[in-house]
Short mmCIF file of C-alpha atoms in Angstrom, two decimals:
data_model
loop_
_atom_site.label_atom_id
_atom_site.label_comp_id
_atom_site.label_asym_id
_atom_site.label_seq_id
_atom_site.Cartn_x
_atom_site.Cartn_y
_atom_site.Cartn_z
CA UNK A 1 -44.52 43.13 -26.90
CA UNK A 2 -46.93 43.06 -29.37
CA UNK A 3 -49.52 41.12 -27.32
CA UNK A 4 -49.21 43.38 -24.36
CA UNK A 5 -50.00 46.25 -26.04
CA UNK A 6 -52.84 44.56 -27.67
CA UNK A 7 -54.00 43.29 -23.94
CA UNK A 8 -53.55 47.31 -22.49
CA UNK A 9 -55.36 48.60 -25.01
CA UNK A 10 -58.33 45.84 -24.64
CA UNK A 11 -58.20 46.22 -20.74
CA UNK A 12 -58.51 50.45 -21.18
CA UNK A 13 -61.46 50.02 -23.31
CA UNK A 14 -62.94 47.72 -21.28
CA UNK A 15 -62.10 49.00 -17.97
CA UNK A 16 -63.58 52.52 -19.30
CA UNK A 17 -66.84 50.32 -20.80
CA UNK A 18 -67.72 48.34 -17.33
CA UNK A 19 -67.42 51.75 -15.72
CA UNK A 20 -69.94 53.76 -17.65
CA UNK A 21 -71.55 50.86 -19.61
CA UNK A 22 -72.57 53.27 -22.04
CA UNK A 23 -72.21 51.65 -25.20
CA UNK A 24 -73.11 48.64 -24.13
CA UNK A 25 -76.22 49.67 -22.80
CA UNK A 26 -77.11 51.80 -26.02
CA UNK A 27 -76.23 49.89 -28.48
CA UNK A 28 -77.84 46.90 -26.76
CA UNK A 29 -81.29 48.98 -26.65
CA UNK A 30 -80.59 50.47 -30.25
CA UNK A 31 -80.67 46.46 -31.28
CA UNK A 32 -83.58 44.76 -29.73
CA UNK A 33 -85.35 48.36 -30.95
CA UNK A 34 -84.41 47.00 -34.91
CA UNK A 35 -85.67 43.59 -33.67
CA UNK A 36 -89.21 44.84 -32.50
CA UNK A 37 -89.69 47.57 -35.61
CA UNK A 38 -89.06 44.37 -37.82
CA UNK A 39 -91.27 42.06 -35.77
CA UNK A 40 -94.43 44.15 -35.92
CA UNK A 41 -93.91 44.79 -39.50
CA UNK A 42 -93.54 41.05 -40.45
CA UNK A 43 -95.02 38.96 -38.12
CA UNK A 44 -98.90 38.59 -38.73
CA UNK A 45 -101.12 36.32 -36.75
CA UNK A 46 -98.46 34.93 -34.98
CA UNK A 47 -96.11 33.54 -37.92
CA UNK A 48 -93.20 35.47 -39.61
CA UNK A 49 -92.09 34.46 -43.27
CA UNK A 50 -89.21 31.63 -43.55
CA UNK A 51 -86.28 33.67 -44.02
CA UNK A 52 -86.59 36.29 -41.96
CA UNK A 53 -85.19 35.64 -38.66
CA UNK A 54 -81.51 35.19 -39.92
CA UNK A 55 -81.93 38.43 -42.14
CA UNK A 56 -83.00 40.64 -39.14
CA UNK A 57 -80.46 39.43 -36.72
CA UNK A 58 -77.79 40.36 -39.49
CA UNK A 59 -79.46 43.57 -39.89
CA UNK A 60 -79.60 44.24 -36.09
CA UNK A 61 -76.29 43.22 -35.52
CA UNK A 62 -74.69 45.25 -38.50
CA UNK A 63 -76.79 48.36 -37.02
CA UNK A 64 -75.94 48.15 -33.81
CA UNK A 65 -72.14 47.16 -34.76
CA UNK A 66 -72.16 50.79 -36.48
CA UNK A 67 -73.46 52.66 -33.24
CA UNK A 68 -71.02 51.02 -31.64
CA UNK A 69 -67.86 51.62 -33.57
CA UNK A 70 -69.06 55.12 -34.39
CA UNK A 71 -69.11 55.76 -30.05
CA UNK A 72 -65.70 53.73 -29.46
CA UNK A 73 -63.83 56.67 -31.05
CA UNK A 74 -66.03 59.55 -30.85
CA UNK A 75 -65.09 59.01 -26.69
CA UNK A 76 -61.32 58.82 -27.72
CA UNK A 77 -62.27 61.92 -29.62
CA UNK A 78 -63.51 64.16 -26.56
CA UNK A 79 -61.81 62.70 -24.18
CA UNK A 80 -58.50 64.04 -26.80
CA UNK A 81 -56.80 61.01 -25.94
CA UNK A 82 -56.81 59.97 -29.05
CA UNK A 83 -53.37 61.15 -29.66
CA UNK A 84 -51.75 60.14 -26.14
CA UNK A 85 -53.30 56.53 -27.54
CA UNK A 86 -50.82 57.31 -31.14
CA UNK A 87 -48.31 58.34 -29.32
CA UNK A 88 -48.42 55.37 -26.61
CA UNK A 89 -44.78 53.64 -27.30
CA UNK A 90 -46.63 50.22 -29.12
CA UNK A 91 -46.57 49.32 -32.80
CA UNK A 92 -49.65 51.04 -34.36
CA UNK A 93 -51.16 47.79 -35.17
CA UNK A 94 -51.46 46.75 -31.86
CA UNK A 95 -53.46 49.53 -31.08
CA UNK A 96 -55.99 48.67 -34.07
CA UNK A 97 -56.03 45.04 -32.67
CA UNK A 98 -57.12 46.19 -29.30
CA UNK A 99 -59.92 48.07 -30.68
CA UNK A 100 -61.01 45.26 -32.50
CA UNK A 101 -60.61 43.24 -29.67
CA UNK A 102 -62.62 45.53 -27.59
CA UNK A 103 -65.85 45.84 -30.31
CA UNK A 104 -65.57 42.01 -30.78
CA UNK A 105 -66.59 41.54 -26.85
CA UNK A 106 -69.26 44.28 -27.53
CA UNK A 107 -70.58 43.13 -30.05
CA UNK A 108 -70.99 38.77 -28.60
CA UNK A 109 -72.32 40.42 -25.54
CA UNK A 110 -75.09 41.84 -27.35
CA UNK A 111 -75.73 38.85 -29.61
CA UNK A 112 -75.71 36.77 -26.65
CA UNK A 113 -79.07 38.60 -25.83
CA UNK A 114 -80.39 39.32 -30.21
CA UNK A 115 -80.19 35.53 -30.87
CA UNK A 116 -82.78 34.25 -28.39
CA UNK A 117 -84.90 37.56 -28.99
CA UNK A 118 -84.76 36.79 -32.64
CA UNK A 119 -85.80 33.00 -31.72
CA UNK A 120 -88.19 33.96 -29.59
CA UNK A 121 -90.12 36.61 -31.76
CA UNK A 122 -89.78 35.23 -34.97
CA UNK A 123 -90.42 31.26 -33.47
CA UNK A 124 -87.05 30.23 -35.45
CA UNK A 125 -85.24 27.11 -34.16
CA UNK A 126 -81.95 29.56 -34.05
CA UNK A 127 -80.15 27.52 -30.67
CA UNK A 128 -80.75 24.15 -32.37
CA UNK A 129 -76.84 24.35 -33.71
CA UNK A 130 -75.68 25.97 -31.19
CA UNK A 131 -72.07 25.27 -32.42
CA UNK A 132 -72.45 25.94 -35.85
CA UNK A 133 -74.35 29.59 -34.89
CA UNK A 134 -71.56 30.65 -32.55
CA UNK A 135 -68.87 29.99 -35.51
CA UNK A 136 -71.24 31.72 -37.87
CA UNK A 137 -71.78 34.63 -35.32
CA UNK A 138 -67.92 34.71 -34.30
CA UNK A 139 -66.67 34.85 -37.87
CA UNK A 140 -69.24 37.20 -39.38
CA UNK A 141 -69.08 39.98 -36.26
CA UNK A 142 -65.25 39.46 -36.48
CA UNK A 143 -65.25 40.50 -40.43
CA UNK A 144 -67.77 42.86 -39.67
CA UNK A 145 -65.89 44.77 -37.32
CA UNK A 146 -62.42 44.40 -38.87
CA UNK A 147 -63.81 47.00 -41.20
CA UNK A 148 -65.35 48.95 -38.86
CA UNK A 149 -62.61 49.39 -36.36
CA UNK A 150 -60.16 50.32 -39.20
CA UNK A 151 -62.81 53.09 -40.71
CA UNK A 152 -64.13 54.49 -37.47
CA UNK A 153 -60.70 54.89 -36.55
CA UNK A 154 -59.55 56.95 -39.97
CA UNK A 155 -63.20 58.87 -39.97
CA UNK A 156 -62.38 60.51 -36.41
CA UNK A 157 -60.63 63.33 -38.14
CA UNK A 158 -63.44 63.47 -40.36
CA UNK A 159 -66.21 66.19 -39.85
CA UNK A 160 -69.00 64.53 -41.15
CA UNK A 161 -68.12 60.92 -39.15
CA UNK A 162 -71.42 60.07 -38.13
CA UNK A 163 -72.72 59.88 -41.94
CA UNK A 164 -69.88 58.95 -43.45
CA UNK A 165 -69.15 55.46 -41.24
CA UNK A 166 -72.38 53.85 -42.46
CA UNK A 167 -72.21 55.00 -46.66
CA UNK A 168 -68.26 53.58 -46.23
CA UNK A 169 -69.45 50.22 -44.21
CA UNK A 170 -71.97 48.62 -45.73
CA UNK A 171 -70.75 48.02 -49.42
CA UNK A 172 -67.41 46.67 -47.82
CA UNK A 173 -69.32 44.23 -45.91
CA UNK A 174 -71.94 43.12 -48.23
CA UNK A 175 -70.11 39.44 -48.52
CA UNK A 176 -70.19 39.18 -44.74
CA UNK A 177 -73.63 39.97 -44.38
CA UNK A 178 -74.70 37.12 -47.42
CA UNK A 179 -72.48 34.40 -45.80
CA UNK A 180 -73.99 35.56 -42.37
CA UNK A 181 -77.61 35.63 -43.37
CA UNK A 182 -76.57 32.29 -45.71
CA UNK A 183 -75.07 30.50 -43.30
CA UNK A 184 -78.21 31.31 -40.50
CA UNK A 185 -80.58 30.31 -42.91
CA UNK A 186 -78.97 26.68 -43.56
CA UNK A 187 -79.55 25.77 -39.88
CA UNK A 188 -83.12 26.81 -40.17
CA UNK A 189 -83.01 24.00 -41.98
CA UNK A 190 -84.59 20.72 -41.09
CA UNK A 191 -81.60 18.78 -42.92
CA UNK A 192 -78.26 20.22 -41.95
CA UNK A 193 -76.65 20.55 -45.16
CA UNK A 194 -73.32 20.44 -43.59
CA UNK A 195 -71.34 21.02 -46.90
CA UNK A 196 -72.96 24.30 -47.84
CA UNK A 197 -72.54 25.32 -43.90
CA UNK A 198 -68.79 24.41 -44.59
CA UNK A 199 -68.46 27.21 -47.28
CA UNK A 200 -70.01 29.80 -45.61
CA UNK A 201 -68.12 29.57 -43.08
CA UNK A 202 -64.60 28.95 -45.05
CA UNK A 203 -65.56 31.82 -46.98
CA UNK A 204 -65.94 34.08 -43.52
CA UNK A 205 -62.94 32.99 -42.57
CA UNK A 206 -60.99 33.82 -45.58
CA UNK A 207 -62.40 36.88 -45.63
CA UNK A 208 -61.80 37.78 -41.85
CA UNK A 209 -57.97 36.57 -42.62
CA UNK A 210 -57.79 38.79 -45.77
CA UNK A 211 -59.66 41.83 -44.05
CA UNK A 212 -57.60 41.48 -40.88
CA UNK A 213 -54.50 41.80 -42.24
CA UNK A 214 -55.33 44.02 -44.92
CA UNK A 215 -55.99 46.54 -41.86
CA UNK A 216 -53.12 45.81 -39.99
CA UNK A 217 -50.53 46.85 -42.74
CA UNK A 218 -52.87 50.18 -43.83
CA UNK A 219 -53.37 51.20 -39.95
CA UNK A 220 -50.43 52.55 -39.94
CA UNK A 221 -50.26 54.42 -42.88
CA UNK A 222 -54.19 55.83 -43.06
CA UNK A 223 -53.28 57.00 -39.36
CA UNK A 224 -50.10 59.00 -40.18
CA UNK A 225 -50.71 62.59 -40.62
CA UNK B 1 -53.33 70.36 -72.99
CA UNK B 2 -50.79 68.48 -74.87
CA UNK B 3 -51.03 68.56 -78.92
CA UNK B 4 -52.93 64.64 -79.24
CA UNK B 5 -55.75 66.27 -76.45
CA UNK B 6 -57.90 67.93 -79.45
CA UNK B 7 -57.36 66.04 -82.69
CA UNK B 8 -58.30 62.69 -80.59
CA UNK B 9 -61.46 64.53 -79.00
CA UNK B 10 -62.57 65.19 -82.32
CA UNK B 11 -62.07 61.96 -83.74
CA UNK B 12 -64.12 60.52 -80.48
CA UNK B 13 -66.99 62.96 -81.40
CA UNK B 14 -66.82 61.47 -85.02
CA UNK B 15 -66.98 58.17 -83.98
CA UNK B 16 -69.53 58.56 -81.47
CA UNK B 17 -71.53 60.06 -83.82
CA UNK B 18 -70.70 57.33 -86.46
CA UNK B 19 -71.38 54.48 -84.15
CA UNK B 20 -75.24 54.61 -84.30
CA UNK B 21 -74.81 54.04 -88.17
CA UNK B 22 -72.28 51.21 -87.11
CA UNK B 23 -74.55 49.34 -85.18
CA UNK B 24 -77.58 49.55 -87.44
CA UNK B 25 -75.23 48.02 -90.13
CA UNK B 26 -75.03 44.84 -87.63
CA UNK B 27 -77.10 41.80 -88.61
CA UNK B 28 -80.38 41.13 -86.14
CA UNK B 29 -79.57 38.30 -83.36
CA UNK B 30 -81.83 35.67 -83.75
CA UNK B 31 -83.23 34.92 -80.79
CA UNK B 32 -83.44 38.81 -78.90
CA UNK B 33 -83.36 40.96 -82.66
CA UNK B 34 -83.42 44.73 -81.79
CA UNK B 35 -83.25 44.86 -78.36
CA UNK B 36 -79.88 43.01 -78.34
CA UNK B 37 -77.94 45.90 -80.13
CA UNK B 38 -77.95 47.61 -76.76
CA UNK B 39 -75.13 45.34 -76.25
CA UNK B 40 -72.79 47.21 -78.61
CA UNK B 41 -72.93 50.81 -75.87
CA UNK B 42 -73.86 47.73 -72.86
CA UNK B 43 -70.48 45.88 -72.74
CA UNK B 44 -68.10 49.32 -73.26
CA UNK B 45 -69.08 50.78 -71.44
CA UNK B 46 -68.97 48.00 -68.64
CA UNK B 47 -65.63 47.05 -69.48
CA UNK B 48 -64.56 50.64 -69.25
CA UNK B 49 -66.35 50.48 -65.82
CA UNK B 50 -63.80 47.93 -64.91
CA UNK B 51 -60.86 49.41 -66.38
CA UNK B 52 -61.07 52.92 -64.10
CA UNK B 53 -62.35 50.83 -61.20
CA UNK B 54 -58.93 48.93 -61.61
CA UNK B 55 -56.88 52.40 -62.25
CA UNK B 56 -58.42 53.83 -59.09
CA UNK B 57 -57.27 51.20 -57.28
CA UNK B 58 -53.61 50.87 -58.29
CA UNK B 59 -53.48 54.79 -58.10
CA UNK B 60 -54.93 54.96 -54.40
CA UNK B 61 -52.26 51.65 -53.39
CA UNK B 62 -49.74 53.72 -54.60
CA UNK B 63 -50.93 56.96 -52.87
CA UNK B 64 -51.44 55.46 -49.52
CA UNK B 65 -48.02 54.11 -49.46
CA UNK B 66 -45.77 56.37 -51.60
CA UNK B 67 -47.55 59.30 -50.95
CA UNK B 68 -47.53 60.97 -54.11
CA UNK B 69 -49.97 63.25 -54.62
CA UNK B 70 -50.00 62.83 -58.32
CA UNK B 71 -51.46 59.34 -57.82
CA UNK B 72 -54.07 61.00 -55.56
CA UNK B 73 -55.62 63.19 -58.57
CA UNK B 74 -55.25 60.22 -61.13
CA UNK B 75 -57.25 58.09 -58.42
CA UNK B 76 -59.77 60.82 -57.72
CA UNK B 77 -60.54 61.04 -61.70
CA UNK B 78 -60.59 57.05 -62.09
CA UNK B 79 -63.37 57.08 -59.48
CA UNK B 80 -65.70 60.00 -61.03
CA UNK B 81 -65.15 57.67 -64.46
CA UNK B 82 -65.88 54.34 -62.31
CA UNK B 83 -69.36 56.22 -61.50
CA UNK B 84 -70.10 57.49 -65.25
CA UNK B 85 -68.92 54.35 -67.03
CA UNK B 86 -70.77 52.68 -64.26
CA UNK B 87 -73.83 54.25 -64.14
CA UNK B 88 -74.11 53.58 -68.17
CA UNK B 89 -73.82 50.12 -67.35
CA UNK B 90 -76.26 49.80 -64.96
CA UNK B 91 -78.61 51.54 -67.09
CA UNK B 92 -78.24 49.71 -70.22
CA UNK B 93 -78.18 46.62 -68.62
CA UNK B 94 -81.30 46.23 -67.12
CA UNK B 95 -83.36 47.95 -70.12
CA UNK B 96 -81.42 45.02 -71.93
CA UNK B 97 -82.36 42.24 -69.39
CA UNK B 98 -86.17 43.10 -69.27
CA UNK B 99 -86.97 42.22 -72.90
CA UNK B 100 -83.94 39.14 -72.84
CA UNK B 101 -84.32 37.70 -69.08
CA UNK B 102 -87.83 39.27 -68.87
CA UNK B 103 -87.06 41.01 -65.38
CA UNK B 104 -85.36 44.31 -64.51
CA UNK B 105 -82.60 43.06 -62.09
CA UNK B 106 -81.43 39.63 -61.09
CA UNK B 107 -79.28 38.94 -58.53
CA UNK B 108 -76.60 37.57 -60.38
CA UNK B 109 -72.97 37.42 -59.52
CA UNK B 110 -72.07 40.00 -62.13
CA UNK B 111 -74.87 42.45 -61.45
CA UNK B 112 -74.09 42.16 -58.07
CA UNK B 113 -70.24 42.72 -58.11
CA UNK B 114 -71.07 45.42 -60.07
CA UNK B 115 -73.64 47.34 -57.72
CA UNK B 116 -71.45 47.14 -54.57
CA UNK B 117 -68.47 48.20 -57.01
CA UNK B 118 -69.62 51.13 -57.89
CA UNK B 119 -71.55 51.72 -54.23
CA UNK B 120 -67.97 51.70 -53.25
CA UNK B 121 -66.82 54.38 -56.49
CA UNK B 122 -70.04 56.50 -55.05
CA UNK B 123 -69.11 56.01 -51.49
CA UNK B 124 -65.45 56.82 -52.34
CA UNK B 125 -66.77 60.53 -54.20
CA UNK B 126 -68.49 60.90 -51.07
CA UNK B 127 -65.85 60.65 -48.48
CA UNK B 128 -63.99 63.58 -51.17
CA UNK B 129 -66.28 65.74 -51.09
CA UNK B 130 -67.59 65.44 -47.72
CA UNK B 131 -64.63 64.28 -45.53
CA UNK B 132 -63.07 67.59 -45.06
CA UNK B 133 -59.27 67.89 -44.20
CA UNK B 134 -57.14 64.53 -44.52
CA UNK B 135 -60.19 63.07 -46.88
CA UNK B 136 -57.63 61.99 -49.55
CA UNK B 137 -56.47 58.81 -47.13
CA UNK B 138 -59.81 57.94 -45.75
CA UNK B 139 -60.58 57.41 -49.89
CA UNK B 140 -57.50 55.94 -50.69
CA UNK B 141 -58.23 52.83 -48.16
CA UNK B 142 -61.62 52.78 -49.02
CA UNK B 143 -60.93 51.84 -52.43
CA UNK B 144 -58.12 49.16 -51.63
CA UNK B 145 -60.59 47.83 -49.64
CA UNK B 146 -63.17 48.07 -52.26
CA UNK B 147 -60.68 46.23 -54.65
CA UNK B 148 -60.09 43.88 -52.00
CA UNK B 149 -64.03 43.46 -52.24
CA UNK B 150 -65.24 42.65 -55.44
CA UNK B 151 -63.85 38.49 -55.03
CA UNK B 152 -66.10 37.80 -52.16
CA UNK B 153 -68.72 39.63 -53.36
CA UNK B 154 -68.47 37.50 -56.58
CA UNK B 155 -68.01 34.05 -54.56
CA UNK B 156 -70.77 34.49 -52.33
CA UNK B 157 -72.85 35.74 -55.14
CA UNK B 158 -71.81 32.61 -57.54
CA UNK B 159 -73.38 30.29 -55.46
CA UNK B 160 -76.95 31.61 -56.23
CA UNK B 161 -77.92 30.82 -59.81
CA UNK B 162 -76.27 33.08 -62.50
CA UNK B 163 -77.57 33.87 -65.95
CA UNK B 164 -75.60 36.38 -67.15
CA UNK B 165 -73.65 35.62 -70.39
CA UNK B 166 -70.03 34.93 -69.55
CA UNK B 167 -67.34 36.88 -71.34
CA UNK B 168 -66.25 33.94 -73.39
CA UNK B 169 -69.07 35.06 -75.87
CA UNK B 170 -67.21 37.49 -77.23
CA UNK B 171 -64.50 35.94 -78.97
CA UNK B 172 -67.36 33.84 -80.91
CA UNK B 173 -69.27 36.65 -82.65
CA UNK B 174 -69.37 36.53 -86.06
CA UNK B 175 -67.36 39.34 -87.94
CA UNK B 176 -70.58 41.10 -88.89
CA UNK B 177 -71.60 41.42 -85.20
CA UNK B 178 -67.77 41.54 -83.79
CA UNK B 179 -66.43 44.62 -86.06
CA UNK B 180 -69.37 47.49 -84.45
CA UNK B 181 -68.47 46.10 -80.98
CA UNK B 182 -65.03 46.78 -81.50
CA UNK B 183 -65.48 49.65 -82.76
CA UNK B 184 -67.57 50.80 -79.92
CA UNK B 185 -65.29 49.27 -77.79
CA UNK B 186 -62.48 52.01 -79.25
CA UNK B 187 -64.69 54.52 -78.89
CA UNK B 188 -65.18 54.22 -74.84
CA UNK B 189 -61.71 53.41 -74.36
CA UNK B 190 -61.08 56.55 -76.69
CA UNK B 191 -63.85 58.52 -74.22
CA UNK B 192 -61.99 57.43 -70.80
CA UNK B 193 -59.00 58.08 -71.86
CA UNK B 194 -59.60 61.98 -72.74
CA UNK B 195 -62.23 62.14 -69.88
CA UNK B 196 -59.37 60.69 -67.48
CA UNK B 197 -56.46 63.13 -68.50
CA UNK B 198 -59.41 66.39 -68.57
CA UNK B 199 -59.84 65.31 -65.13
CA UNK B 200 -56.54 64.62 -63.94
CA UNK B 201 -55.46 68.27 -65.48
CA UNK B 202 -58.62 69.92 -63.62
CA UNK B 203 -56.97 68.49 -60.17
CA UNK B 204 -53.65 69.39 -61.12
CA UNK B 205 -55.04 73.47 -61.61
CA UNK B 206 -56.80 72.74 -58.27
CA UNK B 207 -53.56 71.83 -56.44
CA UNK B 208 -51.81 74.85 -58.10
CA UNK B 209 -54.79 77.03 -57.36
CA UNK B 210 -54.02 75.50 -53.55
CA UNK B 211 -50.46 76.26 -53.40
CA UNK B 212 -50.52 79.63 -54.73
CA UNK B 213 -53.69 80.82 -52.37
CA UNK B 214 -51.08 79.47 -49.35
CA UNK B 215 -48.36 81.63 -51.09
CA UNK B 216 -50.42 84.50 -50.60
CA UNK B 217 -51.22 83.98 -47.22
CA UNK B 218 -47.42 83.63 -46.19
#
């Protein structure tokens, strides 16, 4: 029951999305944008500094992720379906869990296309682990918009949404961004220091599994009038 | 105001006032000598920091799912004293860390934690006064998240190099340096404590205020 209103609510998003492709398309553009600005202000003469590459795919992804989440809702919002989507006879939870379901495909799709941008502009080695990355990418976007979906969601009713979604974000996902940029940066590496990688990526996950459900039991009550 | 309210506000003036005598009285630390005495306003006030971060918290958990509107105000104060007590810290702390670490900001685990903590106390004042109608939840899960928070921010942090002192200093001081910082430490627990029920009565007028203005409209 629980899974197939999870499912309906991931197909409607979706469905809506491959229609209009609007978010997709913006916040696609709004990322590889970030990517350039930060490529012609670091890289000189052909070579960008060490670190950079996995801190401005982090940064692209985390601004893109809020264009995103902030244009998931604000279409519920006009659309007023919104509250048909409350009222819809699934647990409340399920309906958060679609949404999050729905901005996790977003947001892979457009890392599918950042990550050899990013390797290409900044000449880092990003696809040599290609395993590790996609775990790194997975976990990290997953945390990312675990907090996201749950705070678009509650800022709808909000008048000032657009400003507020960013000033609530980004000090709740500070870890995720360190681990993400962290965990990039090892495979930069010319020694996989497999160990370290483990951490990062244990610590993702815990926080992913705390975030997650954290969400899940407060959906309910943030979205109760 | 209940009868305690003025008699203790006075004695906090006193002993504010006091304190600066206090801590001149304290012997010179060998290694930092002046500059370290910061410590005695430094620690406080960052402990106090902790303390309303920790009450705003537990107040907006208990909001969100009891719904008590009572535990909104007392969360709502917490978080204005989360910012003061917090902004003291941050202030103190890197005049201190300039003349002992020899730069203005590291990025420790504690000054870390600390930042995003109260970037989450300054992002919850926000959402209050900016978040219109239906505000009150929207801040109430931002700072169980926020509470939520602060141990991956002080993992992820703790695997960089950390030089802050640890708080297992404290019970070591000699009683020459130990008696001021207890008594500054009573001092800011004295301060939040008067500063948190001012505050709490200010919301509880403003509620009043609220339901009598939708009395009249009726």
């Amino acid at each position: 029951m629980f899974l197939r209103g999870v499912w309906l609510v991931v197909r409607k998003d979706l469905t809506v999305e491959v229609r209009s492709r609007e978010i997709a398309y913006t916040t696609l553009f709004f990322a590889v944008s970030c990517v350039l600005i930060f490529a012609f202000a670091l890289v000189r003469e052909g070579r960008a500094p060490d670190e950079a590459a996995p801190a401005v795919l982090w940064v692209a992804i985390a601004f893109a992720g809020t264009l995103a989440l902030g244009r998931t809702f604000e279409r519920e919002r006009q659309a007023e379906t919104l509250r048909a989507l409350l009222l819809a006879p699934v647990d409340r939870p399920a309906i958060y869990a679609g949404k999050l379901l729905g901005m996790m495909a977003l947001l892979l799709a457009a890392e599918f296309v950042l990550v050899p941008l990013v390797a290409l502009l900044f000449q880092a080695p990003l696809l040599g682990h290609p395993f590790w990355l996609t775990g790194i990418l997975a976990t990290g976007t997953l945390g990312f918009a675990a907090v996201g979906t749950l705070f678009a969601a509650m800022l709808v009713r909000a008048r000032t949404r657009d400003v507020l979604l960013p000033v609530l974000l980004y000090p709740i996902t500070v870890p995720v961004i360190i681990a993400g940029v962290r965990g990039t940066a090892l495979l930069l590496e010319p020694e996989l220091d497999v160990a370290l990688l483990r951490f990062w990526l244990a610590l993702l996950v815990t926080f992913d599994v705390v975030f997650v459900t954290l969400a899940l039991w407060t959906f309910e009550p943030l979205m109760t009038d | 105001m209940p009868k305690w309210f003025l008699p203790a506000a006075a004695l906090c003036g006193v002993m504010f006032v006091a304190s600066p005598v206090v801590i001149a009285g304290a012997p010179y630390e060998s290694t930092m000598g002046l500059v370290q005495k910061i410590f005695y306003f430094h620690m406080p006030a960052a402990v106090m920091f902790l303390v309303s971060a920790v009450i705003c918290g537990v107040a907006s958990a208990r909001f969100l799912f009891r719904g008590d509107p009572a535990q909104d105000r007392l969360g709502w104060a917490a978080a204005e004293l989360t910012v003061l007590f917090g902004i003291i810290a941050l202030v103190t702390g890197p005049l201190w860390a300039r003349k002992a670490w020899g730069v203005w900001w590291q990025w420790d685990v504690r000054l870390t934690s600390s930042l995003m903590g109260w970037m989450v106390a300054v992002a919850y004042l926000l959402v209050r006064k900016y978040g219109g109608p239906g505000s009150e939840k929207l801040a109430a899960g931002l700072a169980l998240f926020g509470m939520a928070n602060v141990p991956f921010v002080y993992i992820s942090v703790n695997y960089w190099r950390t030089i802050h002192p640890t708080t297992s200093v404290v019970p070591t001081l000699p009683t020459s340096m130990g008696g001021p910082l207890w008594f500054c430490f009573a001092t800011f627990l004295l301060l939040l404590v008067l500063l948190l029920r001012l505050r709490v009565r200010l919301g509880e007028a403003h509620a009043r205020l609220d339901a009598l203005h939708l009395a009249l409209d009726e």
